[in-house]
């Protein structure tokens, strides 16, 4: 999503005028949702007959003098190629080819948030991402906050030993995710995994960001808590080094805060960390942090949706097994990279199988629909859905290349994927009038690219009161940006609902009321 965007502040409820109400001219009875889902499920049976054929160069136990760590984070189900995502076929081929170049020395890791985010992934709760990760031979994955979006049991079933519901060939890690009822970590997860590479033992400790419970719907996380990271993983690392003879330690975190990274750099001796893999913030970062004992620790975070692959190299003395040098970088995935044929065939079959769902008609365009009226309508739909006082969205999320939509066009779910292709989720927060003014003042500053809608500040016709609190809705892309005070508010809620689904439901409601869609 482009950095340049416009913020629209909705301070009133847009009311449909009488002239917008007409009889739906479509005489054809569309398929019911149940019929569409049955068709998709039937199609997916054929997809499940397909296999992804991948060849790997065998590994040996010969001594190695470097370790290469390839990383993916916040993939968000980006299996298909889009303008924003290279797609699983391209990324998969890159990861496979790089492993085959140095099979003894290469590890492939995920820092979480792998599944939720696109229609073809969401439909089967990430199963097809699991199949891709198995084919590419991921070594481990840390659990992220969006793994809780469907209920964490939906993801934990991929390590329950039941092949009939899909099974991950790699461990799910979460050292600091504990059950409130018994203080134990999640079932079917591990705090760490040990991988033998050449003559080295590599320990990978997984964790989620401290406090990220607030980024998860309360109902999905109420039975769990995320413990302090250094105090949790420090003793684990010490045990790995002292009692299990692990040579190298990788901290694999769905977390990218500077505070956490600094605390990890403060661990020394048997608790020392050698490399840090980050996620959650969707940033493209390759950096280093100096430990308190003057070691250089590489850090990497590889954007989101498969845009980049993180790449850390640790140079190692094969005799002493000590690290002699480090490097950190990210590698851009893009349309110029070749695809893996077998993965590509599988993804195309998956897209074809789910097409009946995305071609489902949800309404009829009552006028020629263009971008900017749709931006205003979309923000109003968010405001109405959340019963908020104020709603903010970014106009860049409503894509100009989806327009115009001609009057009389049957509007499908596919149209909404073109209009709002990003898998942004809904968040709400309680802010004061003063905090809302901060957002407005930022939007009016000379250095800002933001534009606020409206020249006066009222809420449903009533002047904004600085000391009063207001319920504010936004999408995660805007909400999580630190220059705005959303995260400083209270009663933050994130139910995981896709903003796109809010728009779909709004159009469906109009259709049920015999109204055409007129933004």
PDB file of N, CA and C in Angstrom, residues 102 141 216 221 226 244 255 261 310 318-319 347-348 429 467 474 476 491 496:
ATOM      1  N   UNK A 102      23.070 -24.467  -1.206  1.00  0.00           N
ATOM      2  CA  UNK A 102      23.837 -24.804   0.006  1.00  0.00           C
ATOM      3  C   UNK A 102      22.932 -25.549   0.982  1.00  0.00           C
ATOM      4  N   UNK A 141       8.160 -22.258  12.360  1.00  0.00           N
ATOM      5  CA  UNK A 141       7.321 -21.059  12.287  1.00  0.00           C
ATOM      6  C   UNK A 141       6.927 -20.621  13.689  1.00  0.00           C
ATOM      7  N   UNK A 216      -5.585  -8.571  19.086  1.00  0.00           N
ATOM      8  CA  UNK A 216      -6.401  -9.757  18.828  1.00  0.00           C
ATOM      9  C   UNK A 216      -7.772  -9.536  19.446  1.00  0.00           C
ATOM     10  N   UNK A 221      -8.538 -14.332  22.503  1.00  0.00           N
ATOM     11  CA  UNK A 221      -7.288 -14.371  23.267  1.00  0.00           C
ATOM     12  C   UNK A 221      -7.521 -14.363  24.772  1.00  0.00           C
ATOM     13  N   UNK A 226       0.589 -13.472  26.979  1.00  0.00           N
ATOM     14  CA  UNK A 226       1.918 -13.466  26.389  1.00  0.00           C
ATOM     15  C   UNK A 226       2.908 -12.962  27.443  1.00  0.00           C
ATOM     16  N   UNK A 244      22.025 -29.036  26.180  1.00  0.00           N
ATOM     17  CA  UNK A 244      21.732 -29.705  24.911  1.00  0.00           C
ATOM     18  C   UNK A 244      22.778 -29.400  23.847  1.00  0.00           C
ATOM     19  N   UNK A 255       7.463 -10.078  16.394  1.00  0.00           N
ATOM     20  CA  UNK A 255       7.665  -8.856  17.171  1.00  0.00           C
ATOM     21  C   UNK A 255       8.797  -8.105  16.494  1.00  0.00           C
ATOM     22  N   UNK A 261      14.176  -6.038  20.929  1.00  0.00           N
ATOM     23  CA  UNK A 261      15.482  -6.342  20.352  1.00  0.00           C
ATOM     24  C   UNK A 261      16.615  -5.907  21.280  1.00  0.00           C
ATOM     25  N   UNK A 310      13.902 -12.328   3.917  1.00  0.00           N
ATOM     26  CA  UNK A 310      15.013 -11.938   4.772  1.00  0.00           C
ATOM     27  C   UNK A 310      16.182 -12.893   4.596  1.00  0.00           C
ATOM     28  N   UNK A 318      34.735 -23.414  11.651  1.00  0.00           N
ATOM     29  CA  UNK A 318      34.281 -24.805  11.719  1.00  0.00           C
ATOM     30  C   UNK A 318      34.916 -25.614  12.846  1.00  0.00           C
ATOM     31  N   UNK A 319      36.016 -25.133  13.376  1.00  0.00           N
ATOM     32  CA  UNK A 319      36.681 -25.862  14.461  1.00  0.00           C
ATOM     33  C   UNK A 319      36.118 -25.441  15.820  1.00  0.00           C
ATOM     34  N   UNK A 347      -1.423 -23.381  -7.503  1.00  0.00           N
ATOM     35  CA  UNK A 347      -2.071 -22.105  -7.178  1.00  0.00           C
ATOM     36  C   UNK A 347      -3.130 -21.764  -8.217  1.00  0.00           C
ATOM     37  N   UNK A 348      -2.844 -21.984  -9.492  1.00  0.00           N
ATOM     38  CA  UNK A 348      -3.834 -21.704 -10.536  1.00  0.00           C
ATOM     39  C   UNK A 348      -5.074 -22.576 -10.377  1.00  0.00           C
ATOM     40  N   UNK A 429     -11.236   2.015  18.770  1.00  0.00           N
ATOM     41  CA  UNK A 429     -10.551   2.519  19.951  1.00  0.00           C
ATOM     42  C   UNK A 429     -11.347   3.691  20.516  1.00  0.00           C
ATOM     43  N   UNK A 467     -12.495  17.199  25.902  1.00  0.00           N
ATOM     44  CA  UNK A 467     -12.456  16.341  27.088  1.00  0.00           C
ATOM     45  C   UNK A 467     -13.376  15.131  26.993  1.00  0.00           C
ATOM     46  N   UNK A 474     -11.197   2.390  12.510  1.00  0.00           N
ATOM     47  CA  UNK A 474     -10.256   2.533  11.410  1.00  0.00           C
ATOM     48  C   UNK A 474      -9.884   1.145  10.920  1.00  0.00           C
ATOM     49  N   UNK A 476      -6.512  -1.515  10.138  1.00  0.00           N
ATOM     50  CA  UNK A 476      -5.225  -1.731  10.792  1.00  0.00           C
ATOM     51  C   UNK A 476      -4.081  -0.973  10.130  1.00  0.00           C
ATOM     52  N   UNK A 491      -9.438   0.814  25.350  1.00  0.00           N
ATOM     53  CA  UNK A 491     -10.442  -0.144  24.858  1.00  0.00           C
ATOM     54  C   UNK A 491     -10.237  -0.476  23.381  1.00  0.00           C
ATOM     55  N   UNK A 496     -10.519  -8.943  13.842  1.00  0.00           N
ATOM     56  CA  UNK A 496     -10.034  -9.709  12.707  1.00  0.00           C
ATOM     57  C   UNK A 496     -10.912  -9.632  11.481  1.00  0.00           C
TER      58      UNK A 496
END
